[in-house]
Amino acid sequence: METALADYLDDFTRRDWQTLDPDAVTDPVRIAVVGLGWFAREWALPGIARSAYTEATVVTDVDADAVEAVAADHDVTGVTPEELRSGAVADEYDAVYVATPNATHLEYVTAAAEQGKAVLCEKPLESTFDRAERLVAACEDAGVPLMVGYRMQTDPAVRRLKDLIEAGVVGDVVHVHATMSQTMLGELSTDTDQWRLDPELSGGNALMDIGIYPLNTTRFVLAAEPEQVYGTTRTEHEAFAGVDEHASYRLTFPGGVEAMCSVSQNAQHASRLDVTGTEGRVILDPAFYEREDRGFAVVRGGTRVDVEFEQVHQVEEEFAYFGHHLLADEPFYPDGEHALGDMRALDAIYESADTGLPVDLT
Amino acid sequence: METALADYLDDFTRRDWQTLDPDAVTDPVRIAVVGLGWFAREWALPGIARSAYTEATVVTDVDADAVEAVAADHDVTGVTPEELRSGAVADEYDAVYVATPNATHLEYVTAAAEQGKAVLCEKPLESTFDRAERLVAACEDAGVPLMVGYRMQTDPAVRRLKDLIEAGVVGDVVHVHATMSQTMLGELSTDTDQWRLDPELSGGNALMDIGIYPLNTTRFVLAAEPEQVYGTTRTEHEAFAGVDEHASYRLTFPGGVEAMCSVSQNAQHASRLDVTGTEGRVILDPAFYEREDRGFAVVRGGTRVDVEFEQVHQVEEEFAYFGHHLLADEPFYPDGEHALGDMRALDAIYESADTGLPVDLT
């Protein structure tokens, strides 16, 4: 027993998907980074650099100053969005990472697909379900692999949580609570001239930007698809006019298992996923933000274990998985079809918020 | 600042409602305990004995053996239910505590009211809203004071949580998550011949028995009434046939503030109340069970304080408040009208579970 515990702890942060030795990689996947917002600068570029399977070679953004500064800092090629889309430097990259405003994903992904490049696209996949479907179709038509940037899915804490559920450690899942909130105007930036506040560019705010985390992570760890959603959105402050500032939603999974979720762009920072089953309970708290460590607890009967582990760089793990699977010629799990499941559910939650009624997804 | 913190910690478990010196009480309120289930034996009788304002003098139950054993143990008068209802020993008690199956509260409370006795009735108040209304009316007609046994409301941790919200420490409340679960057949008893599993006696199971805690505690700490409810119930195991084994519900408070709640009689023990606002967050975890200590945390910005305090005997606090307010001739806060608010909401949640639609309470 004690040896089994030691093995469990030793293997906690293992990459269960890794078959290629990272030290043997001589030609990492060369990535063009499209969109140089704070996440790309602070998290994606460092993640790409840390991962043995990837390297950034090209960057672009609508902000020419940002391109110039980042290109110089990282010693990579800076191009205009037009140059990127036209394939002017297509021989300098193998894959394209798209981290632009939601409603511009389609144009960049379509261009990359036409160039025959593999794509890692940020989530939500696009601003509407229809545009997201077109994005997925563009990759399918071109025969290029598409991964979607669900960084939670390659986080070892999330994978271990899923493993525990799959192994029956919590028994049958009874219900899930998930919450994620931040003060978007304050914690990250005080700039109200943001694309996330523009419904045309974002497709929505609290639900689209952070609601997707409880939604997608619950789908992932339960390995199940919601059959019905019911939700509400709410906007109180002028800065959020036209988009949702707060949202709550319930996801009903097969067998009537319900996930009770809430998100806010204007509340005290919180981040928690709590899965309760007939025989145990697993908790991630903090859960969802790249900028915080994950907390991991398992409860069964009267015993609770809090696992403290060497935290990974979450975005390094995501890019390592992306690069690894391209080099190994293996399919991605969080692919376009998977991402369309979120777009469908998000659309339905907005519809439910409009009508005040539950919306069936099946 | 530092002195203020010291004062806060020193006063954490204060009885803010106490005006009569407990050491000066010479004639505590004499209580007849009606119903000798495990809660009455394990928690209420010890609570009554610990409280300076109360003493148990009479006990009754449909189980004559239990009456005999408890009467001997506690050196009190044991009577039959008929004797209690007829007032045969009415000169031996000032007040009646009713802890019988839900659907029998009405008969005992009515009898006590007709004897002019003050009443402390367990929650839920009765098995249906209609019967609960008759119970409240019986006390009003007789002019006897009625308190309802919401032990959370006299717990200092809950009162301090409410104080923090009232003082604006969390800003505007944005959303609430609450969950409460146990393995009713296992954690407490393996007996499936229980009144809680009989819908005629209980009026329902998961919602009525434990759903009332997240519901009532949220009402109490927010000092607000839900305007709409939406819920589902679910029964998977044969032992729970005819009643709800699991339930989830959403309470919508004024301004669109939503409480996302889940309860289960057949899940890993869990007990948590989490109130997130624009400027802070307060958490009780563990929250709801008399048999566990309360955890108390306050978060504002990047700072989290976990307050560890001298835990009270929760049921002593409840009876102390009851006895104190009778001796001081002060009105109870959790009274019959307050309890009808829960009965109305519970009824509406069951209705919502039947129809699949939200139900307005206003």
XYZ file of C-alpha atoms in Angstrom, chain A residues 18-298:
281
model
C 4.301 11.435 -24.109
C 5.986 8.760 -26.227
C 8.778 10.788 -27.865
C 11.780 11.552 -25.687
C 11.961 15.340 -25.382
C 15.775 15.204 -25.242
C 15.843 13.518 -28.636
C 13.979 16.280 -30.434
C 16.250 17.883 -33.016
C 13.681 19.705 -35.128
C 10.956 21.162 -32.949
C 7.723 22.315 -34.535
C 8.184 25.889 -35.727
C 5.260 28.045 -34.712
C 3.887 31.327 -36.032
C 2.192 33.187 -33.198
C -0.776 35.212 -34.434
C -1.955 37.851 -31.976
C 0.340 39.349 -29.359
C -1.993 40.198 -26.520
C -0.928 39.728 -22.911
C -1.635 35.982 -22.894
C 0.512 35.366 -25.985
C 3.334 37.519 -24.627
C 3.221 36.442 -20.988
C 2.251 32.805 -21.351
C 2.250 31.397 -24.893
C 5.686 32.588 -26.025
C 7.351 31.413 -22.789
C 5.415 28.150 -23.007
C 6.538 27.552 -26.597
C 10.139 28.302 -25.613
C 10.059 25.983 -22.576
C 8.563 23.085 -24.501
C 11.143 20.812 -26.113
C 8.789 20.088 -28.996
C 8.168 23.662 -30.173
C 9.867 26.908 -30.999
C 8.414 30.249 -32.069
C 9.782 31.483 -35.390
C 7.273 34.077 -36.620
C 4.993 36.560 -34.880
C 2.286 38.884 -36.084
C -0.336 41.292 -34.744
C -2.404 44.212 -35.985
C -0.212 46.331 -33.688
C 3.008 46.848 -35.674
C 4.838 48.191 -32.599
C 4.062 45.046 -30.677
C 5.323 42.922 -33.544
C 8.567 44.850 -33.704
C 9.160 44.672 -29.956
C 8.329 40.969 -29.616
C 10.302 40.002 -32.737
C 13.367 41.739 -31.330
C 12.925 40.270 -27.829
C 12.520 36.713 -29.064
C 14.769 36.905 -32.132
C 11.974 35.804 -34.467
C 10.552 37.087 -37.735
C 7.896 39.793 -37.373
C 5.359 40.116 -40.167
C 2.103 41.956 -40.799
C -1.173 40.049 -40.587
C -1.471 40.390 -44.370
C 1.941 38.821 -44.868
C 1.006 35.977 -42.525
C -2.284 35.299 -44.279
C -0.721 35.462 -47.741
C 1.919 32.906 -46.784
C 4.794 35.289 -47.480
C 7.001 33.553 -44.906
C 5.227 30.193 -44.895
C 8.508 28.333 -45.180
C 9.501 29.666 -41.762
C 6.798 27.856 -39.762
C 5.147 24.454 -39.576
C 2.161 25.445 -37.487
C 0.101 28.491 -36.569
C -1.059 29.447 -33.092
C -4.069 31.799 -33.244
C -4.637 34.002 -30.188
C -6.506 36.902 -31.728
C -9.992 38.222 -30.827
C -12.576 35.427 -31.141
C -14.277 36.781 -34.275
C -10.975 36.891 -36.198
C -10.002 33.249 -35.603
C -11.768 32.133 -38.788
C -9.743 34.272 -41.168
C -6.372 33.296 -39.701
C -7.189 29.618 -39.346
C -8.537 29.488 -42.891
C -5.322 31.096 -44.196
C -3.167 28.686 -42.212
C -5.200 25.713 -43.443
C -4.818 26.837 -47.033
C -1.081 26.952 -46.449
C -1.271 23.360 -45.185
C -0.168 24.344 -41.682
C -1.249 22.638 -38.496
C -3.312 24.904 -36.257
C -3.578 25.528 -32.529
C -6.516 27.892 -32.091
C -7.475 29.555 -28.822
C -10.868 28.923 -27.324
C -13.650 29.813 -27.637
C -13.163 28.655 -31.190
C -14.937 31.639 -32.712
C -17.554 34.268 -31.838
C -20.540 32.195 -33.038
C -21.307 28.535 -33.570
C -21.728 29.095 -37.293
C -18.307 30.684 -37.694
C -16.758 27.981 -35.542
C -18.238 25.314 -37.815
C -16.752 27.070 -40.841
C -13.375 27.158 -39.079
C -13.476 23.417 -38.396
C -14.573 22.736 -41.960
C -11.701 24.819 -43.345
C -9.197 22.616 -41.519
C -10.968 19.422 -42.509
C -11.176 20.477 -46.150
C -7.472 21.307 -46.189
C -6.584 18.143 -44.299
C -4.649 20.024 -41.594
C -4.789 18.980 -37.936
C -6.597 21.393 -35.598
C -6.078 21.516 -31.859
C -7.988 23.918 -29.626
C -6.244 25.633 -26.745
C -7.824 23.992 -23.729
C -4.846 24.341 -21.436
C -6.722 22.653 -18.584
C -6.785 19.375 -20.479
C -3.017 18.997 -20.541
C -2.569 20.093 -16.935
C -1.516 17.045 -14.901
C -3.753 18.030 -11.969
C -6.776 17.987 -14.246
C -5.675 14.725 -15.865
C -5.197 13.108 -12.438
C -8.642 14.331 -11.390
C -10.090 12.730 -14.509
C -8.086 9.547 -13.810
C -9.546 9.328 -10.305
C -13.086 9.720 -11.620
C -12.484 7.129 -14.339
C -11.025 4.726 -11.772
C -14.252 5.001 -9.770
C -12.638 6.661 -6.763
C -15.610 9.003 -6.295
C -18.150 6.298 -7.191
C -20.946 7.563 -9.409
C -20.724 11.320 -9.890
C -23.724 12.974 -8.203
C -23.115 16.656 -8.853
C -20.505 19.222 -9.756
C -19.990 22.802 -8.627
C -17.712 25.101 -10.563
C -17.054 28.787 -10.219
C -14.615 31.159 -11.870
C -14.465 34.897 -11.425
C -12.124 37.823 -11.706
C -12.204 41.579 -11.889
C -11.481 41.839 -15.587
C -11.228 45.611 -15.306
C -8.690 45.798 -12.546
C -7.048 42.429 -12.016
C -5.772 42.334 -15.597
C -6.243 45.803 -17.034
C -8.255 48.949 -16.502
C -8.619 49.477 -20.254
C -12.305 49.503 -21.232
C -11.392 49.652 -24.944
C -10.961 45.891 -25.126
C -12.182 43.489 -27.768
C -13.721 41.316 -25.026
C -16.192 44.132 -24.354
C -17.169 44.319 -28.040
C -19.853 41.719 -28.742
C -19.012 41.684 -32.447
C -15.445 40.650 -31.747
C -16.036 38.450 -28.710
C -19.499 36.964 -29.175
C -20.037 37.638 -25.457
C -17.939 38.190 -22.395
C -18.272 36.319 -19.084
C -19.620 33.126 -20.666
C -17.403 33.158 -23.752
C -14.203 34.185 -22.027
C -14.380 32.295 -18.735
C -17.643 30.338 -18.746
C -15.934 28.023 -21.192
C -13.555 26.829 -18.441
C -16.084 25.257 -16.048
C -18.000 23.990 -19.094
C -15.099 22.414 -20.928
C -13.266 21.139 -17.859
C -16.425 19.440 -16.591
C -17.000 17.832 -20.001
C -13.394 16.672 -19.979
C -13.175 15.211 -16.481
C -16.594 13.542 -16.687
C -15.893 12.349 -20.246
C -19.505 13.212 -20.995
C -21.560 15.707 -22.966
C -24.289 17.928 -21.490
C -27.774 17.056 -22.693
C -29.433 20.224 -21.467
C -28.347 23.658 -20.335
C -30.106 26.347 -18.371
C -28.540 29.695 -17.706
C -28.827 33.355 -17.007
C -26.623 36.320 -17.749
C -26.552 39.675 -16.054
C -24.925 43.031 -16.667
C -24.846 45.703 -13.994
C -22.039 48.085 -14.834
C -21.807 50.465 -17.774
C -18.386 49.167 -18.807
C -20.023 45.837 -19.646
C -22.932 47.282 -21.664
C -23.740 44.972 -24.570
C -22.048 41.907 -23.098
C -22.572 39.629 -20.105
C -20.768 40.687 -16.924
C -21.968 37.724 -14.815
C -23.429 34.363 -15.798
C -24.730 31.262 -14.059
C -25.610 28.019 -15.745
C -26.538 24.473 -15.057
C -25.345 21.639 -17.288
C -27.292 18.386 -17.207
C -25.212 15.339 -18.084
C -26.502 11.825 -18.857
C -28.226 10.227 -15.901
C -29.259 13.635 -14.581
C -25.834 14.532 -13.184
C -25.820 18.300 -12.845
C -23.019 20.822 -12.890
C -23.895 24.092 -11.176
C -21.628 26.789 -12.594
C -21.139 30.508 -12.166
C -18.695 32.957 -13.698
C -18.096 36.660 -13.429
C -15.849 39.267 -15.003
C -16.485 41.605 -12.113
C -16.189 39.743 -8.838
C -13.602 38.689 -6.308
C -11.159 36.264 -7.890
C -12.361 32.684 -7.394
C -11.596 29.463 -9.196
C -12.927 26.090 -8.079
C -14.120 22.758 -9.443
C -15.774 20.352 -7.022
C -16.971 16.912 -8.141
C -18.998 14.971 -5.571
C -19.866 11.326 -6.061
C -21.501 8.537 -4.138
C -18.179 7.446 -2.641
C -15.844 10.386 -2.771
C -15.142 13.908 -3.835
C -12.357 15.550 -5.814
C -11.641 19.252 -5.646
C -9.476 21.586 -7.701
C -9.157 24.882 -5.830
C -7.626 27.000 -7.230
C -8.669 25.447 -10.503
C -8.714 27.479 -13.668
C -6.260 30.358 -13.953
C -2.856 29.925 -15.594
C -1.503 32.493 -13.122
C -2.256 30.497 -9.978
C -1.147 27.116 -8.708
C -3.666 24.337 -8.764
C -4.955 22.925 -5.489
C -5.829 19.248 -5.527
C -7.821 17.386 -2.899
C -9.392 13.943 -2.742
